[in-house]
Amino acid sequence: MKYIDEFNDPALARRLLDEIHATVTRPWALMEVCGGQTHSIIRHGIDQLLPEKVELIHGPGCPVCVTPLDVIDKALEIAARPEVIFCSFGDMLRVPGTDRDLFRVKGEGGDVRVVYSPLDALDLARKNPDRQVVFFAIGFETTAPANAMAVHQARRLGLDNFSLLVSHVRVPPAIEAIMTAPECRVQGFLAAGHVCSVMGTAEYPELADRHRVPIVVTGFEPLDILEGIRRAVHQLERGEHRVENAYPRAVREQGNPAALRMLEEVFEVGDRNWRGIGPIPASGWRLSDAYRAYDAEHRFDVAGIRTEEPAVCRAGEVLQGLIKPTECEAFGTSCTPRTPLGATMVSNEGACAAYYLYRRMHNAPTPQGSRMPQAQHEEMNPVG
């Protein structure tokens, strides 16, 4: 399969690893912003094959994980209403709210449906004019254009029984928040290729210059990630801080003009609270005034919901790259995919889910002859 098999070539991966090993002369810490990249890194053991001086820090690149708890609780309250058909992608159903999740609401009689596109929800609104159809519109810049198109179509068709519960977030303000945090150790970024395929790269040079960090746009297969790391390490060793596009088969500097026009029409930028992290200025989208009638929060008046996070859950620290999942006392014990305390354990892009799925379960001694330092190896197990 083009762009799949050819980007999993072991011989080419070995060559890239050899070059990275030959280049590194001092410790560097890189953050991958995308949860899909995190899963690929853990699945293929990329972090364990790198030189001991290169650390990969997992960032807040899981949109399900950073959806605020109050928005989850609003979704649960709306979904439980008898007049509502609540539509969502499947990865939101097990995300815990304060005291339940969407699966529980469905089991208690709520009409909760998994869809594969917001246009599926729009079709349900057309076929059920006597019901209110709500689509849970979450995600980074990648999914926002399709959700914008759905509500644009609803207005064009005159469907007043369709609305969005919006929790869209933007990557560049998150990078800004990470770099200005007092405890930040990040020295370079692997930017998410699918986000940049929509938005382009125009917002990144200013970030790279201001914080003096290389930002390399890359994809999700092993060779994509290794090439991104190779470029970032080369820049760091040379004292450079540029934006590089290592994913040219999908990303153009100007992004996707049609998608950008749709976003500009339907959404407006605003402040957004990130679960486990807190408020980040100008880091989200909300429906613009022209489309405010399709905002489920306003339609169903769900303001004033009180929330409470489990005290033992350290998902916020995982999302900020401050700890690895295995450093959380609840990981793999009281917090598992069957009994999740935080979204990072159940999302398809969550770091805790990746560590659990690929058996990075507990601390382990350093294997004889390992290239990894003791401090780094204590946080991970070999895959197998």
mmCIF file of C-alpha atoms in Angstrom:
data_model
loop_
_atom_site.group_PDB
_atom_site.id
_atom_site.type_symbol
_atom_site.label_atom_id
_atom_site.label_comp_id
_atom_site.label_asym_id
_atom_site.label_seq_id
_atom_site.Cartn_x
_atom_site.Cartn_y
_atom_site.Cartn_z
ATOM 1 C CA MET A 1 0.000 0.000 0.000
ATOM 2 C CA LYS A 2 1.532 3.285 -1.121
ATOM 3 C CA TYR A 3 2.704 5.477 1.782
ATOM 4 C CA ILE A 4 2.162 2.614 4.249
ATOM 5 C CA ASP A 5 4.443 -0.309 3.443
ATOM 6 C CA GLU A 6 7.132 1.870 1.914
ATOM 7 C CA PHE A 7 7.262 3.980 5.090
ATOM 8 C CA ASN A 8 7.779 0.902 7.273
ATOM 9 C CA ASP A 9 10.982 -0.316 5.591
ATOM 10 C CA PRO A 10 13.324 -1.719 8.327
ATOM 11 C CA ALA A 11 16.480 -1.105 6.300
ATOM 12 C CA LEU A 12 15.636 2.555 5.748
ATOM 13 C CA ALA A 13 14.671 2.899 9.400
ATOM 14 C CA ARG A 14 18.071 1.527 10.384
ATOM 15 C CA ARG A 15 19.819 4.053 8.156
ATOM 16 C CA LEU A 16 17.887 6.932 9.702
ATOM 17 C CA LEU A 17 18.639 5.650 13.207
ATOM 18 C CA ASP A 18 22.320 5.319 12.370
ATOM 19 C CA GLU A 19 22.400 8.919 11.162
ATOM 20 C CA ILE A 20 20.633 10.148 14.304
ATOM 21 C CA HIS A 21 23.116 8.229 16.476
ATOM 22 C CA ALA A 22 26.037 9.687 14.525
ATOM 23 C CA THR A 23 24.689 13.236 14.833
ATOM 24 C CA VAL A 24 23.797 13.494 18.514
ATOM 25 C CA THR A 25 26.480 14.877 20.817
ATOM 26 C CA ARG A 26 24.419 16.124 23.759
ATOM 27 C CA PRO A 27 20.993 15.557 25.374
ATOM 28 C CA TRP A 28 17.906 16.801 23.539
ATOM 29 C CA ALA A 29 14.207 16.616 24.442
ATOM 30 C CA LEU A 30 11.671 16.585 21.599
ATOM 31 C CA MET A 31 7.902 16.672 21.926
ATOM 32 C CA GLU A 32 5.531 15.009 19.490
ATOM 33 C CA VAL A 33 2.303 16.982 19.642
ATOM 34 C CA CYS A 34 0.049 14.389 18.013
ATOM 35 C CA GLY A 35 -1.396 11.397 19.867
ATOM 36 C CA GLY A 36 -1.332 9.382 16.653
ATOM 37 C CA GLN A 37 2.418 9.892 16.534
ATOM 38 C CA THR A 38 2.667 8.857 20.193
ATOM 39 C CA HIS A 39 0.928 5.554 19.445
ATOM 40 C CA SER A 40 3.198 4.934 16.460
ATOM 41 C CA ILE A 41 6.289 5.683 18.556
ATOM 42 C CA ILE A 42 5.266 3.291 21.337
ATOM 43 C CA ARG A 43 3.929 0.606 19.013
ATOM 44 C CA HIS A 44 7.163 0.418 17.031
ATOM 45 C CA GLY A 45 9.488 1.043 19.974
ATOM 46 C CA ILE A 46 11.012 4.077 18.290
ATOM 47 C CA ASP A 47 11.803 5.744 21.603
ATOM 48 C CA GLN A 48 13.793 2.679 22.674
ATOM 49 C CA LEU A 49 15.883 2.646 19.500
ATOM 50 C CA LEU A 50 17.006 6.267 19.681
ATOM 51 C CA PRO A 51 20.307 7.367 21.207
ATOM 52 C CA GLU A 52 20.220 7.673 24.975
ATOM 53 C CA LYS A 53 20.618 11.436 24.636
ATOM 54 C CA VAL A 54 17.354 11.857 22.691
ATOM 55 C CA GLU A 55 14.189 11.887 24.796
ATOM 56 C CA LEU A 56 10.695 11.949 23.308
ATOM 57 C CA ILE A 57 8.117 13.797 25.412
ATOM 58 C CA HIS A 58 4.454 13.037 24.744
ATOM 59 C CA GLY A 59 2.415 16.215 24.310
ATOM 60 C CA PRO A 60 -1.276 17.182 24.500
ATOM 61 C CA GLY A 61 -1.999 15.900 20.998
ATOM 62 C CA CYS A 62 -5.081 13.840 21.821
ATOM 63 C CA PRO A 63 -8.236 15.911 21.158
ATOM 64 C CA VAL A 64 -10.440 13.454 23.056
ATOM 65 C CA CYS A 65 -8.129 13.699 26.069
ATOM 66 C CA VAL A 66 -8.124 17.494 26.239
ATOM 67 C CA THR A 67 -11.898 17.904 25.831
ATOM 68 C CA PRO A 68 -12.818 19.676 29.095
ATOM 69 C CA LEU A 69 -14.653 17.737 31.771
ATOM 70 C CA ASP A 70 -17.463 20.290 31.841
ATOM 71 C CA VAL A 71 -18.039 19.739 28.098
ATOM 72 C CA ILE A 72 -18.137 15.961 28.661
ATOM 73 C CA ASP A 73 -20.701 16.471 31.426
ATOM 74 C CA LYS A 74 -22.740 18.756 29.154
ATOM 75 C CA ALA A 75 -22.681 16.030 26.502
ATOM 76 C CA LEU A 76 -23.937 13.504 29.047
ATOM 77 C CA GLU A 77 -26.746 15.811 30.170
ATOM 78 C CA ILE A 78 -27.864 16.523 26.601
ATOM 79 C CA ALA A 79 -27.609 12.875 25.521
ATOM 80 C CA ALA A 80 -29.901 11.779 28.369
ATOM 81 C CA ARG A 81 -32.777 13.947 27.146
ATOM 82 C CA PRO A 82 -35.622 11.967 25.522
ATOM 83 C CA GLU A 83 -36.010 14.323 22.561
ATOM 84 C CA VAL A 84 -32.337 14.022 21.582
ATOM 85 C CA ILE A 85 -30.411 11.714 19.254
ATOM 86 C CA PHE A 86 -26.833 12.244 20.383
ATOM 87 C CA CYS A 87 -24.185 11.398 17.769
ATOM 88 C CA SER A 88 -20.476 10.946 18.344
ATOM 89 C CA PHE A 89 -17.405 9.186 17.072
ATOM 90 C CA GLY A 90 -16.818 5.950 18.942
ATOM 91 C CA ASP A 91 -13.750 7.083 20.858
ATOM 92 C CA MET A 92 -15.837 9.495 22.968
ATOM 93 C CA LEU A 93 -18.181 6.876 24.410
ATOM 94 C CA ARG A 94 -15.863 5.635 27.170
ATOM 95 C CA VAL A 95 -14.416 9.020 28.110
ATOM 96 C CA PRO A 96 -15.308 9.488 31.783
ATOM 97 C CA GLY A 97 -17.300 12.464 32.927
ATOM 98 C CA THR A 98 -17.712 13.363 36.573
ATOM 99 C CA ASP A 99 -19.814 10.283 37.388
ATOM 100 C CA ARG A 100 -20.601 8.409 34.134
ATOM 101 C CA ASP A 101 -19.852 8.178 30.392
ATOM 102 C CA LEU A 102 -21.869 8.044 27.176
ATOM 103 C CA PHE A 103 -22.027 4.238 27.326
ATOM 104 C CA ARG A 104 -23.735 4.538 30.700
ATOM 105 C CA VAL A 105 -26.185 7.103 29.312
ATOM 106 C CA LYS A 106 -26.942 4.756 26.408
ATOM 107 C CA GLY A 107 -27.480 1.862 28.814
ATOM 108 C CA GLU A 108 -29.876 4.010 30.811
ATOM 109 C CA GLY A 109 -32.029 4.659 27.745
ATOM 110 C CA GLY A 110 -30.390 7.624 26.041
ATOM 111 C CA ASP A 111 -30.382 7.542 22.237
ATOM 112 C CA VAL A 112 -26.601 7.656 21.744
ATOM 113 C CA ARG A 113 -25.334 6.671 18.301
ATOM 114 C CA VAL A 114 -21.870 6.160 16.858
ATOM 115 C CA VAL A 115 -21.428 7.798 13.464
ATOM 116 C CA TYR A 116 -18.499 7.905 11.069
ATOM 117 C CA SER A 117 -19.016 11.439 9.798
ATOM 118 C CA PRO A 118 -20.885 14.557 10.918
ATOM 119 C CA LEU A 119 -22.810 14.211 7.665
ATOM 120 C CA ASP A 120 -24.233 10.946 9.046
ATOM 121 C CA ALA A 121 -25.672 12.970 11.921
ATOM 122 C CA LEU A 122 -27.003 15.523 9.462
ATOM 123 C CA ASP A 123 -28.761 12.717 7.583
ATOM 124 C CA LEU A 124 -30.341 11.547 10.840
ATOM 125 C CA ALA A 125 -31.712 15.063 11.358
ATOM 126 C CA ARG A 126 -33.315 14.962 7.914
ATOM 127 C CA LYS A 127 -34.907 11.571 8.616
ATOM 128 C CA ASN A 128 -36.075 12.438 12.148
ATOM 129 C CA PRO A 129 -37.660 15.888 11.978
ATOM 130 C CA ASP A 130 -39.410 15.338 15.329
ATOM 131 C CA ARG A 131 -36.108 14.765 17.194
ATOM 132 C CA GLN A 132 -33.191 17.022 18.046
ATOM 133 C CA VAL A 133 -29.951 15.627 16.598
ATOM 134 C CA VAL A 134 -26.717 16.735 18.275
ATOM 135 C CA PHE A 135 -23.242 15.950 16.936
ATOM 136 C CA PHE A 136 -20.309 16.031 19.363
ATOM 137 C CA ALA A 137 -17.823 18.146 17.383
ATOM 138 C CA ILE A 138 -14.424 17.639 18.997
ATOM 139 C CA GLY A 139 -10.913 17.615 17.602
ATOM 140 C CA PHE A 140 -7.983 19.659 16.421
ATOM 141 C CA GLU A 141 -7.863 21.535 13.136
ATOM 142 C CA THR A 142 -8.040 18.230 11.271
ATOM 143 C CA THR A 143 -11.708 17.453 11.946
ATOM 144 C CA ALA A 144 -12.975 21.029 12.170
ATOM 145 C CA PRO A 145 -13.625 21.589 8.419
ATOM 146 C CA ALA A 146 -15.961 18.581 8.123
ATOM 147 C CA ASN A 147 -17.887 19.709 11.193
ATOM 148 C CA ALA A 148 -18.084 23.231 9.801
ATOM 149 C CA MET A 149 -19.434 21.841 6.530
ATOM 150 C CA ALA A 150 -22.121 19.869 8.381
ATOM 151 C CA VAL A 151 -23.554 22.910 10.137
ATOM 152 C CA HIS A 152 -23.181 24.957 6.939
ATOM 153 C CA GLN A 153 -25.277 22.330 5.150
ATOM 154 C CA ALA A 154 -27.837 22.273 7.960
ATOM 155 C CA ARG A 155 -28.445 25.996 7.564
ATOM 156 C CA ARG A 156 -28.608 25.690 3.792
ATOM 157 C CA LEU A 157 -31.195 22.911 4.083
ATOM 158 C CA GLY A 158 -33.191 24.727 6.751
ATOM 159 C CA LEU A 159 -32.740 21.935 9.332
ATOM 160 C CA ASP A 160 -33.513 23.533 12.678
ATOM 161 C CA ASN A 161 -33.269 20.210 14.555
ATOM 162 C CA PHE A 162 -29.498 19.833 14.081
ATOM 163 C CA SER A 163 -26.796 21.307 16.319
ATOM 164 C CA LEU A 164 -23.160 20.880 17.329
ATOM 165 C CA LEU A 165 -21.667 20.552 20.782
ATOM 166 C CA VAL A 166 -18.333 22.149 19.921
ATOM 167 C CA SER A 167 -14.988 21.504 21.586
ATOM 168 C CA HIS A 168 -12.413 22.247 18.904
ATOM 169 C CA VAL A 169 -8.852 23.139 19.872
ATOM 170 C CA ARG A 170 -5.888 24.629 18.008
ATOM 171 C CA VAL A 171 -2.282 23.419 18.105
ATOM 172 C CA PRO A 172 -0.148 26.624 17.855
ATOM 173 C CA PRO A 173 -1.537 28.186 21.065
ATOM 174 C CA ALA A 174 -0.896 24.881 22.848
ATOM 175 C CA ILE A 175 2.759 25.010 21.754
ATOM 176 C CA GLU A 176 2.931 28.567 23.065
ATOM 177 C CA ALA A 177 1.503 27.442 26.417
ATOM 178 C CA ILE A 178 3.965 24.550 26.650
ATOM 179 C CA MET A 179 6.977 26.739 25.883
ATOM 180 C CA THR A 180 6.012 29.432 28.410
ATOM 181 C CA ALA A 181 5.379 26.977 31.259
ATOM 182 C CA PRO A 182 8.046 27.298 34.014
ATOM 183 C CA GLU A 183 8.769 23.553 34.021
ATOM 184 C CA CYS A 184 9.140 23.232 30.234
ATOM 185 C CA ARG A 185 12.002 20.997 29.048
ATOM 186 C CA VAL A 186 11.026 20.845 25.370
ATOM 187 C CA GLN A 187 13.748 21.856 22.918
ATOM 188 C CA GLY A 188 12.053 20.929 19.634
ATOM 189 C CA PHE A 189 8.707 19.821 18.228
ATOM 190 C CA LEU A 190 7.388 17.233 15.817
ATOM 191 C CA ALA A 191 4.282 18.969 14.444
ATOM 192 C CA ALA A 192 1.244 16.961 13.372
ATOM 193 C CA GLY A 193 1.078 16.484 9.610
ATOM 194 C CA HIS A 194 -2.699 16.124 9.382
ATOM 195 C CA VAL A 195 -3.233 19.443 11.207
ATOM 196 C CA CYS A 196 -0.823 21.192 8.855
ATOM 197 C CA SER A 197 -2.475 19.606 5.812
ATOM 198 C CA VAL A 198 -5.496 21.748 6.697
ATOM 199 C CA MET A 199 -3.937 24.850 8.222
ATOM 200 C CA GLY A 200 -0.587 25.018 6.473
ATOM 201 C CA THR A 201 2.550 26.104 8.309
ATOM 202 C CA ALA A 202 2.151 29.883 8.477
ATOM 203 C CA GLU A 203 1.608 30.019 12.256
ATOM 204 C CA TYR A 204 4.763 28.081 13.132
ATOM 205 C CA PRO A 205 7.751 30.254 12.079
ATOM 206 C CA GLU A 206 6.928 32.921 14.660
ATOM 207 C CA LEU A 207 6.758 30.253 17.385
ATOM 208 C CA ALA A 208 10.065 28.735 16.274
ATOM 209 C CA ASP A 209 11.766 32.148 16.261
ATOM 210 C CA ARG A 210 10.345 33.409 19.543
ATOM 211 C CA HIS A 211 11.138 30.259 21.516
ATOM 212 C CA ARG A 212 14.221 29.271 19.500
ATOM 213 C CA VAL A 213 12.999 25.725 18.873
ATOM 214 C CA PRO A 214 12.977 23.712 15.633
ATOM 215 C CA ILE A 215 9.505 22.638 14.510
ATOM 216 C CA VAL A 216 9.439 19.769 12.018
ATOM 217 C CA VAL A 217 6.119 18.844 10.408
ATOM 218 C CA THR A 218 5.945 15.096 10.025
ATOM 219 C CA GLY A 219 3.628 12.159 9.459
ATOM 220 C CA PHE A 220 2.731 9.041 11.375
ATOM 221 C CA GLU A 221 4.556 6.031 9.934
ATOM 222 C CA PRO A 222 7.904 4.945 11.440
ATOM 223 C CA LEU A 223 10.022 6.487 8.677
ATOM 224 C CA ASP A 224 8.036 9.728 8.867
ATOM 225 C CA ILE A 225 8.723 10.032 12.575
ATOM 226 C CA LEU A 226 12.379 9.061 12.311
ATOM 227 C CA GLU A 227 12.904 11.593 9.526
ATOM 228 C CA GLY A 228 11.266 14.255 11.674
ATOM 229 C CA ILE A 229 13.541 13.379 14.588
ATOM 230 C CA ARG A 230 16.597 13.361 12.295
ATOM 231 C CA ARG A 231 15.828 16.853 11.017
ATOM 232 C CA ALA A 232 15.074 18.229 14.471
ATOM 233 C CA VAL A 233 18.305 16.801 15.911
ATOM 234 C CA HIS A 234 20.343 18.226 13.024
ATOM 235 C CA GLN A 235 18.902 21.674 13.718
ATOM 236 C CA LEU A 236 19.516 21.443 17.443
ATOM 237 C CA GLU A 237 23.117 20.347 16.968
ATOM 238 C CA ARG A 238 23.683 23.322 14.647
ATOM 239 C CA GLY A 239 21.923 25.812 16.908
ATOM 240 C CA GLU A 240 19.126 26.399 14.366
ATOM 241 C CA HIS A 241 15.402 26.902 14.956
ATOM 242 C CA ARG A 242 13.499 26.698 11.690
ATOM 243 C CA VAL A 243 10.222 25.197 10.500
ATOM 244 C CA GLU A 244 10.765 22.248 8.182
ATOM 245 C CA ASN A 245 8.162 20.276 6.259
ATOM 246 C CA ALA A 246 9.104 16.582 6.357
ATOM 247 C CA TYR A 247 5.619 15.564 5.166
ATOM 248 C CA PRO A 248 5.415 17.180 1.712
ATOM 249 C CA ARG A 249 3.209 14.432 0.275
ATOM 250 C CA ALA A 250 0.336 15.817 2.379
ATOM 251 C CA VAL A 251 1.300 19.301 3.595
ATOM 252 C CA ARG A 252 1.590 22.534 1.651
ATOM 253 C CA GLU A 253 2.666 25.845 3.160
ATOM 254 C CA GLN A 254 -0.714 27.422 2.387
ATOM 255 C CA GLY A 255 -2.718 24.448 3.701
ATOM 256 C CA ASN A 256 -6.127 23.658 2.219
ATOM 257 C CA PRO A 257 -7.687 26.932 1.004
ATOM 258 C CA ALA A 258 -11.224 25.516 0.677
ATOM 259 C CA ALA A 259 -11.138 24.113 4.210
ATOM 260 C CA LEU A 260 -9.761 27.383 5.574
ATOM 261 C CA ARG A 261 -12.573 29.357 3.930
ATOM 262 C CA MET A 262 -15.168 27.063 5.495
ATOM 263 C CA LEU A 263 -13.567 27.405 8.927
ATOM 264 C CA GLU A 264 -13.478 31.188 8.629
ATOM 265 C CA GLU A 265 -17.176 31.301 7.712
ATOM 266 C CA VAL A 266 -18.529 28.963 10.394
ATOM 267 C CA PHE A 267 -16.172 29.310 13.377
ATOM 268 C CA GLU A 268 -14.450 32.076 15.283
ATOM 269 C CA VAL A 269 -11.353 31.784 17.471
ATOM 270 C CA GLY A 270 -11.813 31.988 21.222
ATOM 271 C CA ASP A 271 -10.255 30.963 24.502
ATOM 272 C CA ARG A 272 -10.606 27.282 25.382
ATOM 273 C CA ASN A 273 -10.160 25.246 28.532
ATOM 274 C CA TRP A 274 -8.089 22.062 28.081
ATOM 275 C CA ARG A 275 -8.789 19.088 30.316
ATOM 276 C CA GLY A 276 -5.917 18.503 32.685
ATOM 277 C CA ILE A 277 -4.127 21.649 31.514
ATOM 278 C CA GLY A 278 -6.427 24.618 32.016
ATOM 279 C CA PRO A 279 -7.368 27.656 29.925
ATOM 280 C CA ILE A 280 -5.231 28.568 26.911
ATOM 281 C CA PRO A 281 -5.967 31.912 25.191
ATOM 282 C CA ALA A 282 -7.187 31.792 21.580
ATOM 283 C CA SER A 283 -6.772 28.010 21.538
ATOM 284 C CA GLY A 284 -10.224 26.967 20.384
ATOM 285 C CA TRP A 285 -13.062 27.553 17.991
ATOM 286 C CA ARG A 286 -16.696 28.297 18.664
ATOM 287 C CA LEU A 287 -19.560 28.805 16.252
ATOM 288 C CA SER A 288 -19.685 32.315 14.829
ATOM 289 C CA ASP A 289 -22.651 34.612 15.371
ATOM 290 C CA ALA A 290 -24.102 33.617 12.007
ATOM 291 C CA TYR A 291 -24.289 29.983 13.162
ATOM 292 C CA ARG A 292 -24.968 30.492 16.880
ATOM 293 C CA ALA A 293 -28.477 29.013 16.512
ATOM 294 C CA TYR A 294 -26.797 25.650 15.855
ATOM 295 C CA ASP A 295 -24.815 25.692 19.104
ATOM 296 C CA ALA A 296 -26.083 22.864 21.337
ATOM 297 C CA GLU A 297 -24.827 24.564 24.511
ATOM 298 C CA HIS A 298 -27.150 27.499 23.844
ATOM 299 C CA ARG A 299 -30.009 25.411 22.496
ATOM 300 C CA PHE A 300 -30.171 23.151 25.549
ATOM 301 C CA ASP A 301 -29.085 25.660 28.221
ATOM 302 C CA VAL A 302 -26.548 23.443 29.965
ATOM 303 C CA ALA A 303 -24.590 26.164 31.724
ATOM 304 C CA GLY A 304 -23.638 25.872 35.374
ATOM 305 C CA ILE A 305 -22.619 22.194 35.403
ATOM 306 C CA ARG A 306 -20.317 21.324 38.310
ATOM 307 C CA THR A 307 -17.448 18.921 37.664
ATOM 308 C CA GLU A 308 -14.925 16.967 39.691
ATOM 309 C CA GLU A 309 -11.803 15.147 38.482
ATOM 310 C CA PRO A 310 -10.553 12.011 40.306
ATOM 311 C CA ALA A 311 -7.856 13.182 42.712
ATOM 312 C CA VAL A 312 -5.567 10.234 41.947
ATOM 313 C CA CYS A 313 -5.593 10.739 38.155
ATOM 314 C CA ARG A 314 -2.462 12.462 36.795
ATOM 315 C CA ALA A 315 -3.616 12.635 33.177
ATOM 316 C CA GLY A 316 -3.039 16.386 33.133
ATOM 317 C CA GLU A 317 0.654 15.892 33.886
ATOM 318 C CA VAL A 318 0.841 13.236 31.159
ATOM 319 C CA LEU A 319 -0.757 15.620 28.671
ATOM 320 C CA GLN A 320 1.744 18.345 29.538
ATOM 321 C CA GLY A 321 4.670 15.967 29.103
ATOM 322 C CA LEU A 322 5.671 16.288 32.761
ATOM 323 C CA ILE A 323 5.469 12.548 33.474
ATOM 324 C CA LYS A 324 5.223 9.302 31.530
ATOM 325 C CA PRO A 325 2.022 7.270 32.049
ATOM 326 C CA THR A 326 3.829 4.666 34.159
ATOM 327 C CA GLU A 327 4.727 7.348 36.711
ATOM 328 C CA CYS A 328 1.058 7.691 37.662
ATOM 329 C CA GLU A 329 0.254 5.513 40.664
ATOM 330 C CA ALA A 330 -3.156 4.612 39.216
ATOM 331 C CA PHE A 331 -1.807 3.455 35.824
ATOM 332 C CA GLY A 332 -2.643 -0.193 35.154
ATOM 333 C CA THR A 333 -4.157 -0.674 38.637
ATOM 334 C CA SER A 334 -7.203 1.423 39.464
ATOM 335 C CA CYS A 335 -7.020 3.004 35.987
ATOM 336 C CA THR A 336 -7.347 0.593 33.042
ATOM 337 C CA PRO A 337 -9.267 0.690 29.747
ATOM 338 C CA ARG A 338 -12.161 -1.045 31.534
ATOM 339 C CA THR A 339 -12.069 1.303 34.532
ATOM 340 C CA PRO A 340 -10.588 4.558 33.187
ATOM 341 C CA LEU A 341 -10.044 7.512 35.471
ATOM 342 C CA GLY A 342 -8.964 9.824 32.654
ATOM 343 C CA ALA A 343 -9.495 10.154 28.924
ATOM 344 C CA THR A 344 -5.831 9.379 28.220
ATOM 345 C CA MET A 345 -6.547 5.714 29.089
ATOM 346 C CA VAL A 346 -9.447 5.203 26.655
ATOM 347 C CA SER A 347 -8.792 7.464 23.695
ATOM 348 C CA ASN A 348 -7.319 5.928 20.554
ATOM 349 C CA GLU A 349 -4.668 8.667 20.735
ATOM 350 C CA GLY A 350 -4.110 8.772 24.491
ATOM 351 C CA ALA A 351 -0.588 8.202 25.820
ATOM 352 C CA CYS A 352 -1.815 6.054 28.718
ATOM 353 C CA ALA A 353 -3.778 3.887 26.293
ATOM 354 C CA ALA A 354 -0.664 3.449 24.122
ATOM 355 C CA TYR A 355 1.476 2.374 27.085
ATOM 356 C CA TYR A 356 -1.213 -0.054 28.264
ATOM 357 C CA LEU A 357 -1.935 -1.481 24.799
ATOM 358 C CA TYR A 358 1.716 -2.074 23.955
ATOM 359 C CA ARG A 359 2.598 -3.416 27.396
ATOM 360 C CA ARG A 360 4.720 -0.573 28.739
ATOM 361 C CA MET A 361 3.287 -1.558 32.084
ATOM 362 C CA HIS A 362 5.890 -1.112 34.788
ATOM 363 C CA ASN A 363 9.459 -0.204 35.565
ATOM 364 C CA ALA A 364 12.058 -2.668 34.391
ATOM 365 C CA PRO A 365 15.810 -3.102 34.792
ATOM 366 C CA THR A 366 18.043 -1.982 31.977
ATOM 367 C CA PRO A 367 18.863 -4.918 29.681
ATOM 368 C CA GLN A 368 22.546 -5.825 29.397
ATOM 369 C CA GLY A 369 24.122 -3.743 26.660
ATOM 370 C CA SER A 370 21.146 -1.399 26.294
ATOM 371 C CA ARG A 371 21.914 1.981 24.765
ATOM 372 C CA MET A 372 19.277 3.554 27.000
ATOM 373 C CA PRO A 373 20.276 5.298 30.241
ATOM 374 C CA GLN A 374 18.901 3.974 33.530
ATOM 375 C CA ALA A 375 16.811 7.073 34.213
ATOM 376 C CA GLN A 376 15.090 6.835 30.845
ATOM 377 C CA HIS A 377 14.683 3.073 30.844
ATOM 378 C CA GLU A 378 12.975 3.026 34.234
ATOM 379 C CA GLU A 379 9.965 4.609 32.569
ATOM 380 C CA MET A 380 9.413 1.991 29.882
ATOM 381 C CA ASN A 381 9.479 -1.691 29.054
ATOM 382 C CA PRO A 382 10.579 -3.303 25.815
ATOM 383 C CA VAL A 383 7.634 -4.068 23.562
ATOM 384 C CA GLY A 384 6.883 -7.760 23.328
#
